[in-house]
Amino acid sequence: MLGDINSSRSNTKKSARFNLTRNQGLSLIEVLVALGILAVVSSAFLSLMISQKQEVRIITEDMARLALEASVAKAMTSSGICSFLISDPSQSSTSAPPNRSVDVIDVTTDAILATQEISIRRIPAGASIAPVYLAEVNKVASPNSNGVVIESMKFNNFRRNGVDQYLADFRISFKPPPVAYRPVKQIIVKDLFFTGNSITPANAKAFTTCSAPKGESAQLQRIYFTAADTPVGGKEWTVPAGVRSALVTMSGGGASGYGWRVGNALKSGDSGGYLVSYPIALIPGETLTIYVGRGAPSYFPYTSSGISYAPTSGDDGYSGYPGTSSKIVRTSSSPPSTILECAGGGGAHPGPIDSLILDPYFNVPGALTTPPYQSAHVGSSGTGINPTERPAAAPYGSLNSPGRCGPAPAGVDALKFGRGYPGMVHFTGSATERLPAGTWPGGRTPTGGSGGEIYINGCNISSGAVASCVYPGRGEDGVVIFDMLY
């Protein structure tokens, strides 16, 4: 029993010694491992916190930018603010204080135009001067984000969109953020549409309107060339940038009819050739010369000494006169080439004179005879008098017929392409039958260049004697019209 007690005491002492050793704490290696794990966990947590803070800031900045973008885009495209900024005198570079940097831009060439900019200091909340602004340079885009500060606001990227028409973008740029966050993306309102007017000097342009983006849809502009504003020798015209095709409506000058000496027949003038909305290809920036056909002159007897009629100087009184061609010539090519031409109507021609007869009703005074008056009658045998032929210019004009146009496209009868309309013809039944008083219109077109009419009425040829007088009217001038497609 005593041995058992001693054995028990011995085991108790060993256990005590073991527990004492365990209670002395962790070893150095264990402590270092624990600290390393804690450092890794802490570093990851700190990195997560910083990343989350950056993301919150980025999201806040993006929301501020998007809110500003929506309000600016709406203002520029729907409320008239764009026109106010670009054209109102209160916003000009000379106003107090100025809101835009310049009032005009240089449009001398496309390359110079592309470099032009108009800076804006602030954007009002309405199309008038107001204390409330949507955006202002050197101010924050939103009170909720101090990191989104506007650096500049500009109209730039100017390009032509037609005659006195332009497209440009509106851009808002932001200052770099105060810390190493990602830059704030620009706001861009693309393709704003401007109209302008020329001022001195000629290469300067001041804008009058600014409107919603036009996008890429086709635009149409019509330009007229008439005899009143186009010299006989042609007028140079430069195809606007962006114009690669056009629908052309044109006509040659109308002819005049015969003839105030002819007593047994009449013919009013033939029209010039004409085309309506005919498509042609163009080259932006190329030079064209535009010719507008003139209507034929008119000649008729005039009063001399109050009672008698004398011939018009330079006119033989038999044949009509031709109109001239309308043409579009590419003068920038070498040699120049004709894109399109519509000839004038040919001069009306009676053919050989069959006889000169006494005509108590028709006034043919002057160089032919002295009273009693005689008139020229057309027929087939001829008397040796062959009236002058006056055809319209080739290759698309001829004698005694309407003009036509050319060059004709493949597969189209060249003799019918753009051919105009003939005038009216009338013959009396006998040598003594009087030409009836009235008006006979010339060949008509829907575009211009119609033939001259014939007008007949009574006239006093001597004291108490009345005869019929014929008045051929002048031909109508032609026209050239471009409907330009963008």
PDB file of N, CA and C in Angstrom, residues 368-449:
ATOM      1  N   LEU A 368     -38.754  97.077-148.705  1.00  0.00           N
ATOM      2  CA  LEU A 368     -39.257  96.252-149.807  1.00  0.00           C
ATOM      3  C   LEU A 368     -39.892  97.118-150.890  1.00  0.00           C
ATOM      4  N   THR A 369     -40.847  97.905-150.535  1.00  0.00           N
ATOM      5  CA  THR A 369     -41.600  98.720-151.506  1.00  0.00           C
ATOM      6  C   THR A 369     -42.022 100.001-150.839  1.00  0.00           C
ATOM      7  N   THR A 370     -42.673 100.803-151.620  1.00  0.00           N
ATOM      8  CA  THR A 370     -43.425 101.929-151.078  1.00  0.00           C
ATOM      9  C   THR A 370     -44.899 101.591-151.278  1.00  0.00           C
ATOM     10  N   PRO A 371     -45.805 102.281-150.604  1.00  0.00           N
ATOM     11  CA  PRO A 371     -47.231 101.952-150.775  1.00  0.00           C
ATOM     12  C   PRO A 371     -47.598 101.909-152.252  1.00  0.00           C
ATOM     13  N   PRO A 372     -48.588 101.090-152.710  1.00  0.00           N
ATOM     14  CA  PRO A 372     -49.351 100.165-151.864  1.00  0.00           C
ATOM     15  C   PRO A 372     -48.466  99.039-151.308  1.00  0.00           C
ATOM     16  N   TYR A 373     -48.742  98.662-150.081  1.00  0.00           N
ATOM     17  CA  TYR A 373     -47.883  97.738-149.364  1.00  0.00           C
ATOM     18  C   TYR A 373     -47.995  96.328-149.913  1.00  0.00           C
ATOM     19  N   GLN A 374     -46.880  95.632-149.862  1.00  0.00           N
ATOM     20  CA  GLN A 374     -46.837  94.244-150.286  1.00  0.00           C
ATOM     21  C   GLN A 374     -46.396  93.366-149.118  1.00  0.00           C
ATOM     22  N   SER A 375     -46.813  92.117-149.147  1.00  0.00           N
ATOM     23  CA  SER A 375     -46.365  91.170-148.125  1.00  0.00           C
ATOM     24  C   SER A 375     -45.728  89.980-148.807  1.00  0.00           C
ATOM     25  N   ALA A 376     -44.836  89.320-148.051  1.00  0.00           N
ATOM     26  CA  ALA A 376     -44.156  88.124-148.545  1.00  0.00           C
ATOM     27  C   ALA A 376     -45.019  86.908-148.242  1.00  0.00           C
ATOM     28  N   HIS A 377     -45.199  86.061-149.250  1.00  0.00           N
ATOM     29  CA  HIS A 377     -45.940  84.809-149.072  1.00  0.00           C
ATOM     30  C   HIS A 377     -45.004  83.640-149.287  1.00  0.00           C
ATOM     31  N   VAL A 378     -45.092  82.695-148.370  1.00  0.00           N
ATOM     32  CA  VAL A 378     -44.224  81.523-148.475  1.00  0.00           C
ATOM     33  C   VAL A 378     -44.887  80.481-149.347  1.00  0.00           C
ATOM     34  N   GLY A 379     -44.079  79.728-150.069  1.00  0.00           N
ATOM     35  CA  GLY A 379     -44.597  78.685-150.937  1.00  0.00           C
ATOM     36  C   GLY A 379     -43.474  77.751-151.342  1.00  0.00           C
ATOM     37  N   SER A 380     -43.638  77.109-152.473  1.00  0.00           N
ATOM     38  CA  SER A 380     -42.671  76.102-152.882  1.00  0.00           C
ATOM     39  C   SER A 380     -41.815  76.524-154.069  1.00  0.00           C
ATOM     40  N   SER A 381     -42.307  77.458-154.900  1.00  0.00           N
ATOM     41  CA  SER A 381     -41.558  77.784-156.116  1.00  0.00           C
ATOM     42  C   SER A 381     -40.415  78.746-155.850  1.00  0.00           C
ATOM     43  N   GLY A 382     -40.661  79.737-155.024  1.00  0.00           N
ATOM     44  CA  GLY A 382     -39.616  80.688-154.689  1.00  0.00           C
ATOM     45  C   GLY A 382     -39.509  81.794-155.704  1.00  0.00           C
ATOM     46  N   THR A 383     -39.081  82.972-155.238  1.00  0.00           N
ATOM     47  CA  THR A 383     -38.916  84.137-156.099  1.00  0.00           C
ATOM     48  C   THR A 383     -37.477  84.618-156.109  1.00  0.00           C
ATOM     49  N   GLY A 384     -36.583  83.832-155.569  1.00  0.00           N
ATOM     50  CA  GLY A 384     -35.197  84.260-155.477  1.00  0.00           C
ATOM     51  C   GLY A 384     -34.861  84.883-154.146  1.00  0.00           C
ATOM     52  N   ILE A 385     -35.871  85.072-153.264  1.00  0.00           N
ATOM     53  CA  ILE A 385     -35.623  85.588-151.929  1.00  0.00           C
ATOM     54  C   ILE A 385     -35.550  84.397-150.974  1.00  0.00           C
ATOM     55  N   ASN A 386     -34.397  84.167-150.411  1.00  0.00           N
ATOM     56  CA  ASN A 386     -34.201  83.076-149.455  1.00  0.00           C
ATOM     57  C   ASN A 386     -33.880  83.672-148.093  1.00  0.00           C
ATOM     58  N   PRO A 387     -34.834  83.679-147.194  1.00  0.00           N
ATOM     59  CA  PRO A 387     -34.606  84.277-145.870  1.00  0.00           C
ATOM     60  C   PRO A 387     -33.410  83.650-145.152  1.00  0.00           C
ATOM     61  N   THR A 388     -32.784  84.450-144.339  1.00  0.00           N
ATOM     62  CA  THR A 388     -31.616  84.001-143.584  1.00  0.00           C
ATOM     63  C   THR A 388     -31.986  82.887-142.612  1.00  0.00           C
ATOM     64  N   GLU A 389     -31.154  81.845-142.578  1.00  0.00           N
ATOM     65  CA  GLU A 389     -31.361  80.762-141.610  1.00  0.00           C
ATOM     66  C   GLU A 389     -30.609  81.093-140.324  1.00  0.00           C
ATOM     67  N   ARG A 390     -31.285  80.893-139.202  1.00  0.00           N
ATOM     68  CA  ARG A 390     -30.687  81.229-137.907  1.00  0.00           C
ATOM     69  C   ARG A 390     -30.863  80.051-136.945  1.00  0.00           C
ATOM     70  N   PRO A 391     -30.063  79.002-137.107  1.00  0.00           N
ATOM     71  CA  PRO A 391     -30.205  77.834-136.228  1.00  0.00           C
ATOM     72  C   PRO A 391     -29.627  78.103-134.841  1.00  0.00           C
ATOM     73  N   ALA A 392     -30.078  77.350-133.868  1.00  0.00           N
ATOM     74  CA  ALA A 392     -29.477  77.390-132.532  1.00  0.00           C
ATOM     75  C   ALA A 392     -28.142  76.653-132.572  1.00  0.00           C
ATOM     76  N   ALA A 393     -27.277  76.961-131.636  1.00  0.00           N
ATOM     77  CA  ALA A 393     -25.920  76.426-131.643  1.00  0.00           C
ATOM     78  C   ALA A 393     -25.907  74.911-131.510  1.00  0.00           C
ATOM     79  N   ALA A 394     -25.056  74.272-132.320  1.00  0.00           N
ATOM     80  CA  ALA A 394     -24.819  72.837-132.231  1.00  0.00           C
ATOM     81  C   ALA A 394     -24.022  72.548-130.935  1.00  0.00           C
ATOM     82  N   PRO A 395     -23.977  71.328-130.439  1.00  0.00           N
ATOM     83  CA  PRO A 395     -24.471  70.103-131.093  1.00  0.00           C
ATOM     84  C   PRO A 395     -25.922  69.751-130.759  1.00  0.00           C
ATOM     85  N   TYR A 396     -26.577  70.536-129.881  1.00  0.00           N
ATOM     86  CA  TYR A 396     -27.918  70.132-129.455  1.00  0.00           C
ATOM     87  C   TYR A 396     -29.002  71.069-129.967  1.00  0.00           C
ATOM     88  N   GLY A 397     -28.615  72.047-130.794  1.00  0.00           N
ATOM     89  CA  GLY A 397     -29.576  72.939-131.402  1.00  0.00           C
ATOM     90  C   GLY A 397     -29.587  72.780-132.910  1.00  0.00           C
ATOM     91  N   SER A 398     -30.619  73.304-133.552  1.00  0.00           N
ATOM     92  CA  SER A 398     -30.724  73.217-135.015  1.00  0.00           C
ATOM     93  C   SER A 398     -31.645  74.322-135.496  1.00  0.00           C
ATOM     94  N   LEU A 399     -32.021  74.290-136.761  1.00  0.00           N
ATOM     95  CA  LEU A 399     -32.887  75.298-137.362  1.00  0.00           C
ATOM     96  C   LEU A 399     -34.352  74.881-137.245  1.00  0.00           C
ATOM     97  N   ASN A 400     -35.193  75.845-136.893  1.00  0.00           N
ATOM     98  CA  ASN A 400     -36.637  75.648-137.005  1.00  0.00           C
ATOM     99  C   ASN A 400     -37.148  74.467-136.157  1.00  0.00           C
ATOM    100  N   SER A 401     -36.520  74.258-134.981  1.00  0.00           N
ATOM    101  CA  SER A 401     -36.955  73.157-134.127  1.00  0.00           C
ATOM    102  C   SER A 401     -36.572  73.456-132.677  1.00  0.00           C
ATOM    103  N   PRO A 402     -37.216  72.782-131.724  1.00  0.00           N
ATOM    104  CA  PRO A 402     -36.860  73.003-130.317  1.00  0.00           C
ATOM    105  C   PRO A 402     -35.440  72.531-130.027  1.00  0.00           C
ATOM    106  N   GLY A 403     -34.844  73.084-128.985  1.00  0.00           N
ATOM    107  CA  GLY A 403     -33.554  72.604-128.535  1.00  0.00           C
ATOM    108  C   GLY A 403     -33.700  71.275-127.803  1.00  0.00           C
ATOM    109  N   ARG A 404     -32.569  70.598-127.610  1.00  0.00           N
ATOM    110  CA  ARG A 404     -32.522  69.380-126.806  1.00  0.00           C
ATOM    111  C   ARG A 404     -31.300  69.450-125.906  1.00  0.00           C
ATOM    112  N   CYS A 405     -31.088  68.427-125.070  1.00  0.00           N
ATOM    113  CA  CYS A 405     -30.008  68.453-124.089  1.00  0.00           C
ATOM    114  C   CYS A 405     -29.027  67.313-124.333  1.00  0.00           C
ATOM    115  N   GLY A 406     -27.883  67.405-123.751  1.00  0.00           N
ATOM    116  CA  GLY A 406     -26.874  66.367-123.883  1.00  0.00           C
ATOM    117  C   GLY A 406     -25.699  66.644-122.961  1.00  0.00           C
ATOM    118  N   PRO A 407     -24.749  65.734-122.877  1.00  0.00           N
ATOM    119  CA  PRO A 407     -24.760  64.441-123.572  1.00  0.00           C
ATOM    120  C   PRO A 407     -25.807  63.498-122.989  1.00  0.00           C
ATOM    121  N   ALA A 408     -26.464  62.757-123.872  1.00  0.00           N
ATOM    122  CA  ALA A 408     -27.512  61.839-123.448  1.00  0.00           C
ATOM    123  C   ALA A 408     -26.897  60.636-122.741  1.00  0.00           C
ATOM    124  N   PRO A 409     -27.529  60.121-121.688  1.00  0.00           N
ATOM    125  CA  PRO A 409     -27.010  58.922-121.023  1.00  0.00           C
ATOM    126  C   PRO A 409     -27.146  57.693-121.919  1.00  0.00           C
ATOM    127  N   ALA A 410     -26.408  56.673-121.598  1.00  0.00           N
ATOM    128  CA  ALA A 410     -26.447  55.431-122.379  1.00  0.00           C
ATOM    129  C   ALA A 410     -27.857  54.866-122.402  1.00  0.00           C
ATOM    130  N   GLY A 411     -28.261  54.423-123.587  1.00  0.00           N
ATOM    131  CA  GLY A 411     -29.570  53.807-123.735  1.00  0.00           C
ATOM    132  C   GLY A 411     -30.703  54.766-123.996  1.00  0.00           C
ATOM    133  N   VAL A 412     -30.417  56.076-124.074  1.00  0.00           N
ATOM    134  CA  VAL A 412     -31.452  57.084-124.317  1.00  0.00           C
ATOM    135  C   VAL A 412     -31.252  57.665-125.711  1.00  0.00           C
ATOM    136  N   ASP A 413     -32.348  57.807-126.458  1.00  0.00           N
ATOM    137  CA  ASP A 413     -32.291  58.390-127.792  1.00  0.00           C
ATOM    138  C   ASP A 413     -31.797  59.830-127.694  1.00  0.00           C
ATOM    139  N   ALA A 414     -30.632  60.093-128.292  1.00  0.00           N
ATOM    140  CA  ALA A 414     -30.018  61.410-128.187  1.00  0.00           C
ATOM    141  C   ALA A 414     -30.880  62.504-128.792  1.00  0.00           C
ATOM    142  N   LEU A 415     -31.720  62.176-129.784  1.00  0.00           N
ATOM    143  CA  LEU A 415     -32.567  63.185-130.424  1.00  0.00           C
ATOM    144  C   LEU A 415     -33.782  63.543-129.580  1.00  0.00           C
ATOM    145  N   LYS A 416     -34.052  62.745-128.558  1.00  0.00           N
ATOM    146  CA  LYS A 416     -35.220  63.008-127.715  1.00  0.00           C
ATOM    147  C   LYS A 416     -34.844  63.455-126.306  1.00  0.00           C
ATOM    148  N   PHE A 417     -33.582  63.312-125.944  1.00  0.00           N
ATOM    149  CA  PHE A 417     -33.167  63.620-124.583  1.00  0.00           C
ATOM    150  C   PHE A 417     -33.283  65.121-124.308  1.00  0.00           C
ATOM    151  N   GLY A 418     -34.199  65.483-123.427  1.00  0.00           N
ATOM    152  CA  GLY A 418     -34.385  66.879-123.039  1.00  0.00           C
ATOM    153  C   GLY A 418     -34.965  67.761-124.123  1.00  0.00           C
ATOM    154  N   ARG A 419     -35.607  67.178-125.146  1.00  0.00           N
ATOM    155  CA  ARG A 419     -36.113  67.988-126.254  1.00  0.00           C
ATOM    156  C   ARG A 419     -37.296  68.843-125.795  1.00  0.00           C
ATOM    157  N   GLY A 420     -37.282  70.115-126.241  1.00  0.00           N
ATOM    158  CA  GLY A 420     -38.351  71.032-125.880  1.00  0.00           C
ATOM    159  C   GLY A 420     -39.566  70.892-126.773  1.00  0.00           C
ATOM    160  N   TYR A 421     -40.403  71.954-126.805  1.00  0.00           N
ATOM    161  CA  TYR A 421     -41.672  71.917-127.519  1.00  0.00           C
ATOM    162  C   TYR A 421     -41.689  72.948-128.651  1.00  0.00           C
ATOM    163  N   PRO A 422     -42.314  72.581-129.803  1.00  0.00           N
ATOM    164  CA  PRO A 422     -42.384  73.519-130.935  1.00  0.00           C
ATOM    165  C   PRO A 422     -43.444  74.584-130.703  1.00  0.00           C
ATOM    166  N   GLY A 423     -43.276  75.696-131.446  1.00  0.00           N
ATOM    167  CA  GLY A 423     -44.296  76.736-131.415  1.00  0.00           C
ATOM    168  C   GLY A 423     -45.491  76.372-132.290  1.00  0.00           C
ATOM    169  N   MET A 424     -46.466  77.282-132.360  1.00  0.00           N
ATOM    170  CA  MET A 424     -47.679  77.060-133.148  1.00  0.00           C
ATOM    171  C   MET A 424     -47.485  77.543-134.580  1.00  0.00           C
ATOM    172  N   VAL A 425     -48.135  76.857-135.519  1.00  0.00           N
ATOM    173  CA  VAL A 425     -48.051  77.198-136.944  1.00  0.00           C
ATOM    174  C   VAL A 425     -49.463  77.495-137.456  1.00  0.00           C
ATOM    175  N   HIS A 426     -49.594  78.544-138.301  1.00  0.00           N
ATOM    176  CA  HIS A 426     -50.899  78.867-138.887  1.00  0.00           C
ATOM    177  C   HIS A 426     -50.694  79.380-140.312  1.00  0.00           C
ATOM    178  N   PHE A 427     -51.532  78.887-141.256  1.00  0.00           N
ATOM    179  CA  PHE A 427     -51.503  79.341-142.654  1.00  0.00           C
ATOM    180  C   PHE A 427     -52.876  79.882-143.016  1.00  0.00           C
ATOM    181  N   THR A 428     -52.903  80.947-143.833  1.00  0.00           N
ATOM    182  CA  THR A 428     -54.177  81.439-144.351  1.00  0.00           C
ATOM    183  C   THR A 428     -54.603  80.580-145.546  1.00  0.00           C
ATOM    184  N   GLY A 429     -55.890  80.662-145.869  1.00  0.00           N
ATOM    185  CA  GLY A 429     -56.415  79.856-146.965  1.00  0.00           C
ATOM    186  C   GLY A 429     -56.134  80.427-148.339  1.00  0.00           C
ATOM    187  N   SER A 430     -55.920  81.757-148.424  1.00  0.00           N
ATOM    188  CA  SER A 430     -55.675  82.372-149.735  1.00  0.00           C
ATOM    189  C   SER A 430     -54.839  83.622-149.540  1.00  0.00           C
ATOM    190  N   ALA A 431     -54.405  84.181-150.657  1.00  0.00           N
ATOM    191  CA  ALA A 431     -53.534  85.349-150.605  1.00  0.00           C
ATOM    192  C   ALA A 431     -54.239  86.570-150.051  1.00  0.00           C
ATOM    193  N   THR A 432     -55.566  86.605-150.168  1.00  0.00           N
ATOM    194  CA  THR A 432     -56.286  87.783-149.714  1.00  0.00           C
ATOM    195  C   THR A 432     -56.898  87.596-148.329  1.00  0.00           C
ATOM    196  N   GLU A 433     -56.736  86.408-147.751  1.00  0.00           N
ATOM    197  CA  GLU A 433     -57.301  86.173-146.412  1.00  0.00           C
ATOM    198  C   GLU A 433     -56.439  86.849-145.361  1.00  0.00           C
ATOM    199  N   ARG A 434     -57.110  87.511-144.471  1.00  0.00           N
ATOM    200  CA  ARG A 434     -56.401  88.272-143.446  1.00  0.00           C
ATOM    201  C   ARG A 434     -56.009  87.354-142.281  1.00  0.00           C
ATOM    202  N   LEU A 435     -54.768  87.488-141.804  1.00  0.00           N
ATOM    203  CA  LEU A 435     -54.375  86.769-140.592  1.00  0.00           C
ATOM    204  C   LEU A 435     -55.197  87.302-139.422  1.00  0.00           C
ATOM    205  N   PRO A 436     -55.854  86.431-138.688  1.00  0.00           N
ATOM    206  CA  PRO A 436     -56.734  86.904-137.623  1.00  0.00           C
ATOM    207  C   PRO A 436     -55.940  87.539-136.484  1.00  0.00           C
ATOM    208  N   ALA A 437     -56.540  88.548-135.889  1.00  0.00           N
ATOM    209  CA  ALA A 437     -55.920  89.171-134.719  1.00  0.00           C
ATOM    210  C   ALA A 437     -55.951  88.193-133.549  1.00  0.00           C
ATOM    211  N   GLY A 438     -54.974  88.305-132.686  1.00  0.00           N
ATOM    212  CA  GLY A 438     -54.913  87.421-131.527  1.00  0.00           C
ATOM    213  C   GLY A 438     -53.479  87.114-131.139  1.00  0.00           C
ATOM    214  N   THR A 439     -53.320  86.132-130.235  1.00  0.00           N
ATOM    215  CA  THR A 439     -52.013  85.751-129.714  1.00  0.00           C
ATOM    216  C   THR A 439     -51.803  84.259-129.886  1.00  0.00           C
ATOM    217  N   TRP A 440     -50.638  83.880-130.424  1.00  0.00           N
ATOM    218  CA  TRP A 440     -50.258  82.471-130.563  1.00  0.00           C
ATOM    219  C   TRP A 440     -49.042  82.225-129.671  1.00  0.00           C
ATOM    220  N   PRO A 441     -49.205  81.456-128.620  1.00  0.00           N
ATOM    221  CA  PRO A 441     -48.079  81.246-127.702  1.00  0.00           C
ATOM    222  C   PRO A 441     -46.989  80.389-128.330  1.00  0.00           C
ATOM    223  N   GLY A 442     -45.783  80.572-127.827  1.00  0.00           N
ATOM    224  CA  GLY A 442     -44.672  79.739-128.268  1.00  0.00           C
ATOM    225  C   GLY A 442     -44.674  78.395-127.548  1.00  0.00           C
ATOM    226  N   GLY A 443     -43.701  77.534-127.912  1.00  0.00           N
ATOM    227  CA  GLY A 443     -43.563  76.255-127.239  1.00  0.00           C
ATOM    228  C   GLY A 443     -43.261  76.458-125.764  1.00  0.00           C
ATOM    229  N   ARG A 444     -44.012  75.767-124.889  1.00  0.00           N
ATOM    230  CA  ARG A 444     -43.919  75.999-123.454  1.00  0.00           C
ATOM    231  C   ARG A 444     -43.118  74.903-122.767  1.00  0.00           C
ATOM    232  N   THR A 445     -42.395  75.271-121.712  1.00  0.00           N
ATOM    233  CA  THR A 445     -41.733  74.301-120.844  1.00  0.00           C
ATOM    234  C   THR A 445     -42.106  74.615-119.400  1.00  0.00           C
ATOM    235  N   PRO A 446     -41.964  73.652-118.489  1.00  0.00           N
ATOM    236  CA  PRO A 446     -42.278  73.918-117.078  1.00  0.00           C
ATOM    237  C   PRO A 446     -41.147  74.596-116.325  1.00  0.00           C
ATOM    238  N   THR A 447     -40.011  74.832-116.987  1.00  0.00           N
ATOM    239  CA  THR A 447     -38.846  75.328-116.265  1.00  0.00           C
ATOM    240  C   THR A 447     -38.382  76.705-116.680  1.00  0.00           C
ATOM    241  N   GLY A 448     -38.793  77.202-117.848  1.00  0.00           N
ATOM    242  CA  GLY A 448     -38.248  78.424-118.435  1.00  0.00           C
ATOM    243  C   GLY A 448     -37.759  78.112-119.833  1.00  0.00           C
ATOM    244  N   GLY A 449     -37.351  79.151-120.576  1.00  0.00           N
ATOM    245  CA  GLY A 449     -36.867  78.946-121.929  1.00  0.00           C
ATOM    246  C   GLY A 449     -37.964  78.685-122.939  1.00  0.00           C
TER     247      GLY A 449
END
